[in-house]
Amino acid sequence: MNNISIMPLSIITAICLMTGCNNTTNDNHKENKNIEGFIQSVAQEKRRLMILEAQASWINQNFINDDTTSLAALAKQKLIEANVRFAMDAANYDHITVNDDQRRTLNLLKQSIVLPSPLDPKKSKKLASISTKMNSIYGQGTYIDKLGTELSLGDMAKIMAESRDYDELVDIWQGWRQISVPMKPLYTQQVSLANEGALSLGYQDLGVMWRSNYDMPAQQFSAALDNQWLKIKPLYDDLNTYVKHKLSDKYGKDKMPIDGTIPAHLLGNMWAQSWGNIYDLVAPKNSDPGYNLTAQLNKHGYDEVKMVKTAENFFTSIGFDPLPDSFWQKSLFTKPADRDVVCHASAWSMDGQDDIRIKMCIEKTGEDFATIHHELGHSFYQRAYKDQPIFYQNSANDGIHEAIGDTIALSITPKYLKEIGIIDHIPDESKDIGLLMKMALDKVAFIPFGLLVDQWRWQVFSGEIKPENYNKAWWDLRKKYQGVSAPVTRGDNAFDPGAKYHIPGNTPYSRYFLAHIQQFEFHRALCDIAGNTESIHRCSIYSSKAAGRKLEQMLQMGASQPWQQAYKVLTGSEKMDASAILDYFEPLHDWLKVQNKGDVCHF
Ligand code: X8Z
Ligand code: ZN
């Protein structure tokens, strides 16, 4: 390692074997000095490389072209190589007595690399270049439809949300999936290189490495996810059955047989991952809340900046400091007309300090209003932990990072919308089933998708799914967990997982599964602190300083302690608990069972 001036522990051990090394007090003191020196030099080097990588990647994703892709790949390569070296050096301290804090830092250094490369610089260069290239392919992806119109992903997302024309939806659905065909050989190569990297760090494969990042053995983590899913499955199954009947009414039994799987293009979303956009097709009679958030935002003249300002105002109402000026100057809120950008919403901390930004091609819809809150959850988290050492500048587990903004968005209730002037009347309780239905289409429908993406990836990394079966295995899992199927036969070269941002983007996905359960726990805990007396789905923590203080207390801990401790600060418990989401949706679940008249799930 270039600028780290410690003696590798392997050498210390060898010298001790020769000399006896019986002066333990002195040795422990020396080791401690060594470890502190090691940690500090790593912190310095890591910060330097992370800033360079963030800058190169920001520019690349805001101005995608061959040059920026190549520069971003270089910066990524340097960071990955350094992270792998840090992890290997950290392993040298495995059998040395260090304090708890130092042990946690060393463990984080060894575990939290998303894409480990082999040590060979040729291979690490290849890995960084493949991964940056796939990101750019995704960001530049478009589809030219039958009329010759070039459609961006945003254009297509709008059609998927709004069109009720079966054939048009099929066309758009398959059109977007053409962008991922060239990714398949790249992805296959990437799996093999990253697996080699994981192996050199002592993990069986990359999936095991990803699963080892949750303050529990990797095996236990997979079991914990399955366990949570089994609790939520009965609610999901009843929602799926109800939706299937409604789609059958709309499109006919030939297109949507009630004993079949749901064709993936009918659910209002490009990936069939959240279904809120087909609320109009499934809205419960007599219990519709009577307003449409998208329409209300437009009616009140909300533009992109006003939408972000309104979300910021929620956070400041509960006691967080406003976002810095640089956030407003440097963020990207609208899709530029003149260049390719990666539009998928993301939140960035450029320097681990105050330079925080979001990048999002905002559409003026209720859906994007919620996503803005999601992104600001990341931003306020990043700010809250900025005084932690660099190793702890992260969430307690990755699900929690994803859950914070969503937790706040659960407080976008009719009462809150009236308070800020977006709606005029609060619908009475007889309309709650409609509100819960809309929320369930977004949140409950997502849960099996949140689980299956990494089920697929873990099996790909372990070799259980071979490249020739990548696509078939993807659809097998879609069927098994979601009861969703491809609307048309997929070609031999199709690589449908690649058409989902997080596959070329290499973002682990279990985090969203966790977040969709955790956010209901956090919401319940914060509503208790805020003194809520209404049903949990009617609670908004808007303006509750007490709730904000408790939330901030957890956020400030960053990753300094096992996630169970952070959890305890907010929820009083060290365990994930699906009862919060089940309680939230209990009235809807009871209602669904009556509607389904005992019809069970058929997929
Ligand atoms: O990717 C995201 C966020 C950025 S972290 C917009 N989400 C997942 C997705 O879009 O697939 C939020 C929900 C799930
Ligand atoms: Zn996120």
mmCIF file of N, CA and C in Angstrom, residues 537-587:
data_model
loop_
_atom_site.group_PDB
_atom_site.id
_atom_site.type_symbol
_atom_site.label_atom_id
_atom_site.label_comp_id
_atom_site.label_asym_id
_atom_site.label_seq_id
_atom_site.Cartn_x
_atom_site.Cartn_y
_atom_site.Cartn_z
ATOM 1 N N HIS A 537 -52.848 4.909 9.611
ATOM 2 C CA HIS A 537 -52.780 5.372 8.216
ATOM 3 C C HIS A 537 -53.280 6.816 8.070
ATOM 4 N N ARG A 538 -53.841 7.385 9.125
ATOM 5 C CA ARG A 538 -54.269 8.795 9.075
ATOM 6 C C ARG A 538 -53.266 9.706 9.771
ATOM 7 N N CYS A 539 -52.192 9.112 10.307
ATOM 8 C CA CYS A 539 -51.244 9.913 11.097
ATOM 9 C C CYS A 539 -50.242 10.640 10.203
ATOM 10 N N SER A 540 -50.036 11.913 10.493
ATOM 11 C CA SER A 540 -48.932 12.652 9.873
ATOM 12 C C SER A 540 -48.087 13.262 10.987
ATOM 13 N N ILE A 541 -46.782 13.102 10.875
ATOM 14 C CA ILE A 541 -45.912 13.674 11.915
ATOM 15 C C ILE A 541 -45.497 15.105 11.560
ATOM 16 N N TYR A 542 -46.134 15.682 10.538
ATOM 17 C CA TYR A 542 -45.797 17.065 10.137
ATOM 18 C C TYR A 542 -45.739 17.970 11.368
ATOM 19 N N SER A 543 -44.685 18.750 11.473
ATOM 20 C CA SER A 543 -44.491 19.748 12.547
ATOM 21 C C SER A 543 -44.163 19.165 13.913
ATOM 22 N N SER A 544 -44.045 17.853 14.036
ATOM 23 C CA SER A 544 -43.743 17.314 15.370
ATOM 24 C C SER A 544 -42.232 17.353 15.623
ATOM 25 N N LYS A 545 -41.832 18.306 16.446
ATOM 26 C CA LYS A 545 -40.401 18.441 16.753
ATOM 27 C C LYS A 545 -39.922 17.224 17.554
ATOM 28 N N ALA A 546 -40.802 16.687 18.386
ATOM 29 C CA ALA A 546 -40.395 15.538 19.216
ATOM 30 C C ALA A 546 -40.060 14.350 18.312
ATOM 31 N N ALA A 547 -40.911 14.112 17.309
ATOM 32 C CA ALA A 547 -40.644 13.003 16.376
ATOM 33 C C ALA A 547 -39.349 13.276 15.605
ATOM 34 N N GLY A 548 -39.178 14.529 15.152
ATOM 35 C CA GLY A 548 -37.986 14.893 14.386
ATOM 36 C C GLY A 548 -36.701 14.681 15.194
ATOM 37 N N ARG A 549 -36.770 15.041 16.473
ATOM 38 C CA ARG A 549 -35.565 14.879 17.321
ATOM 39 C C ARG A 549 -35.156 13.419 17.412
ATOM 40 N N LYS A 550 -36.140 12.567 17.613
ATOM 41 C CA LYS A 550 -35.835 11.135 17.747
ATOM 42 C C LYS A 550 -35.292 10.579 16.428
ATOM 43 N N LEU A 551 -35.910 11.017 15.340
ATOM 44 C CA LEU A 551 -35.446 10.541 14.036
ATOM 45 C C LEU A 551 -33.997 10.975 13.819
ATOM 46 N N GLU A 552 -33.721 12.235 14.103
ATOM 47 C CA GLU A 552 -32.375 12.758 13.877
ATOM 48 C C GLU A 552 -31.349 12.028 14.753
ATOM 49 N N GLN A 553 -31.783 11.673 15.942
ATOM 50 C CA GLN A 553 -30.865 10.943 16.842
ATOM 51 C C GLN A 553 -30.409 9.633 16.179
ATOM 52 N N MET A 554 -31.330 8.939 15.547
ATOM 53 C CA MET A 554 -30.943 7.699 14.869
ATOM 54 C C MET A 554 -30.067 8.005 13.647
ATOM 55 N N LEU A 555 -30.441 9.017 12.887
ATOM 56 C CA LEU A 555 -29.687 9.320 11.669
ATOM 57 C C LEU A 555 -28.249 9.724 11.988
ATOM 58 N N GLN A 556 -28.080 10.481 13.088
ATOM 59 C CA GLN A 556 -26.727 10.949 13.422
ATOM 60 C C GLN A 556 -25.772 9.810 13.767
ATOM 61 N N MET A 557 -26.333 8.673 14.196
ATOM 62 C CA MET A 557 -25.461 7.533 14.543
ATOM 63 C C MET A 557 -24.763 6.971 13.313
ATOM 64 N N GLY A 558 -25.325 7.237 12.128
ATOM 65 C CA GLY A 558 -24.743 6.669 10.915
ATOM 66 C C GLY A 558 -24.595 5.164 11.082
ATOM 67 N N ALA A 559 -23.436 4.663 10.651
ATOM 68 C CA ALA A 559 -23.196 3.213 10.750
ATOM 69 C C ALA A 559 -22.287 2.892 11.936
ATOM 70 N N SER A 560 -22.253 3.800 12.917
ATOM 71 C CA SER A 560 -21.277 3.628 14.008
ATOM 72 C C SER A 560 -21.586 2.431 14.893
ATOM 73 N N GLN A 561 -22.822 1.968 14.846
ATOM 74 C CA GLN A 561 -23.173 0.804 15.675
ATOM 75 C C GLN A 561 -23.991 -0.176 14.842
ATOM 76 N N PRO A 562 -24.067 -1.434 15.290
ATOM 77 C CA PRO A 562 -24.902 -2.384 14.550
ATOM 78 C C PRO A 562 -26.312 -1.827 14.378
ATOM 79 N N TRP A 563 -26.950 -2.159 13.259
ATOM 80 C CA TRP A 563 -28.243 -1.551 12.944
ATOM 81 C C TRP A 563 -29.269 -1.813 14.038
ATOM 82 N N GLN A 564 -29.094 -2.929 14.750
ATOM 83 C CA GLN A 564 -30.063 -3.245 15.797
ATOM 84 C C GLN A 564 -30.092 -2.138 16.862
ATOM 85 N N GLN A 565 -28.925 -1.506 17.091
ATOM 86 C CA GLN A 565 -28.863 -0.429 18.098
ATOM 87 C C GLN A 565 -29.554 0.833 17.578
ATOM 88 N N ALA A 566 -29.347 1.108 16.303
ATOM 89 C CA ALA A 566 -30.004 2.283 15.716
ATOM 90 C C ALA A 566 -31.527 2.088 15.751
ATOM 91 N N TYR A 567 -31.918 0.875 15.429
ATOM 92 C CA TYR A 567 -33.331 0.514 15.443
ATOM 93 C C TYR A 567 -33.941 0.754 16.812
ATOM 94 N N LYS A 568 -33.161 0.353 17.823
ATOM 95 C CA LYS A 568 -33.653 0.452 19.200
ATOM 96 C C LYS A 568 -33.906 1.913 19.581
ATOM 97 N N VAL A 569 -33.040 2.797 19.102
ATOM 98 C CA VAL A 569 -33.204 4.208 19.431
ATOM 99 C C VAL A 569 -34.579 4.694 18.973
ATOM 100 N N LEU A 570 -34.968 4.272 17.781
ATOM 101 C CA LEU A 570 -36.228 4.787 17.235
ATOM 102 C C LEU A 570 -37.439 3.944 17.613
ATOM 103 N N THR A 571 -37.298 2.620 17.504
ATOM 104 C CA THR A 571 -38.497 1.774 17.692
ATOM 105 C C THR A 571 -38.560 1.133 19.075
ATOM 106 N N GLY A 572 -37.452 1.199 19.814
ATOM 107 C CA GLY A 572 -37.428 0.556 21.131
ATOM 108 C C GLY A 572 -37.145 -0.938 21.031
ATOM 109 N N SER A 573 -36.973 -1.438 19.790
ATOM 110 C CA SER A 573 -36.735 -2.874 19.622
ATOM 111 C C SER A 573 -35.519 -3.096 18.717
ATOM 112 N N GLU A 574 -34.873 -4.239 18.907
ATOM 113 C CA GLU A 574 -33.701 -4.543 18.072
ATOM 114 C C GLU A 574 -34.075 -5.448 16.905
ATOM 115 N N LYS A 575 -35.368 -5.700 16.750
ATOM 116 C CA LYS A 575 -35.775 -6.656 15.704
ATOM 117 C C LYS A 575 -36.662 -5.993 14.676
ATOM 118 N N MET A 576 -36.526 -6.459 13.425
ATOM 119 C CA MET A 576 -37.478 -6.030 12.402
ATOM 120 C C MET A 576 -38.811 -6.675 12.708
ATOM 121 N N ASP A 577 -39.877 -5.946 12.403
ATOM 122 C CA ASP A 577 -41.168 -6.443 12.842
ATOM 123 C C ASP A 577 -42.235 -6.109 11.785
ATOM 124 N N ALA A 578 -42.688 -7.136 11.071
ATOM 125 C CA ALA A 578 -43.660 -6.915 9.991
ATOM 126 C C ALA A 578 -45.045 -6.543 10.519
ATOM 127 N N SER A 579 -45.214 -6.573 11.841
ATOM 128 C CA SER A 579 -46.567 -6.288 12.350
ATOM 129 C C SER A 579 -46.986 -4.852 12.040
ATOM 130 N N ALA A 580 -46.020 -3.940 11.893
ATOM 131 C CA ALA A 580 -46.411 -2.542 11.630
ATOM 132 C C ALA A 580 -47.092 -2.422 10.264
ATOM 133 N N ILE A 581 -46.524 -3.039 9.240
ATOM 134 C CA ILE A 581 -47.148 -2.942 7.905
ATOM 135 C C ILE A 581 -48.478 -3.722 7.897
ATOM 136 N N LEU A 582 -48.506 -4.834 8.595
ATOM 137 C CA LEU A 582 -49.746 -5.628 8.615
ATOM 138 C C LEU A 582 -50.849 -4.872 9.349
ATOM 139 N N ASP A 583 -50.510 -4.211 10.451
ATOM 140 C CA ASP A 583 -51.516 -3.420 11.186
ATOM 141 C C ASP A 583 -52.024 -2.263 10.324
ATOM 142 N N TYR A 584 -51.080 -1.618 9.631
ATOM 143 C CA TYR A 584 -51.435 -0.460 8.802
ATOM 144 C C TYR A 584 -52.503 -0.851 7.772
ATOM 145 N N PHE A 585 -52.291 -2.023 7.159
ATOM 146 C CA PHE A 585 -53.201 -2.424 6.080
ATOM 147 C C PHE A 585 -54.329 -3.359 6.546
ATOM 148 N N GLU A 586 -54.452 -3.549 7.837
ATOM 149 C CA GLU A 586 -55.456 -4.515 8.314
ATOM 150 C C GLU A 586 -56.870 -4.217 7.800
ATOM 151 N N PRO A 587 -57.337 -2.953 7.855
ATOM 152 C CA PRO A 587 -58.698 -2.712 7.353
ATOM 153 C C PRO A 587 -58.842 -3.080 5.867
#
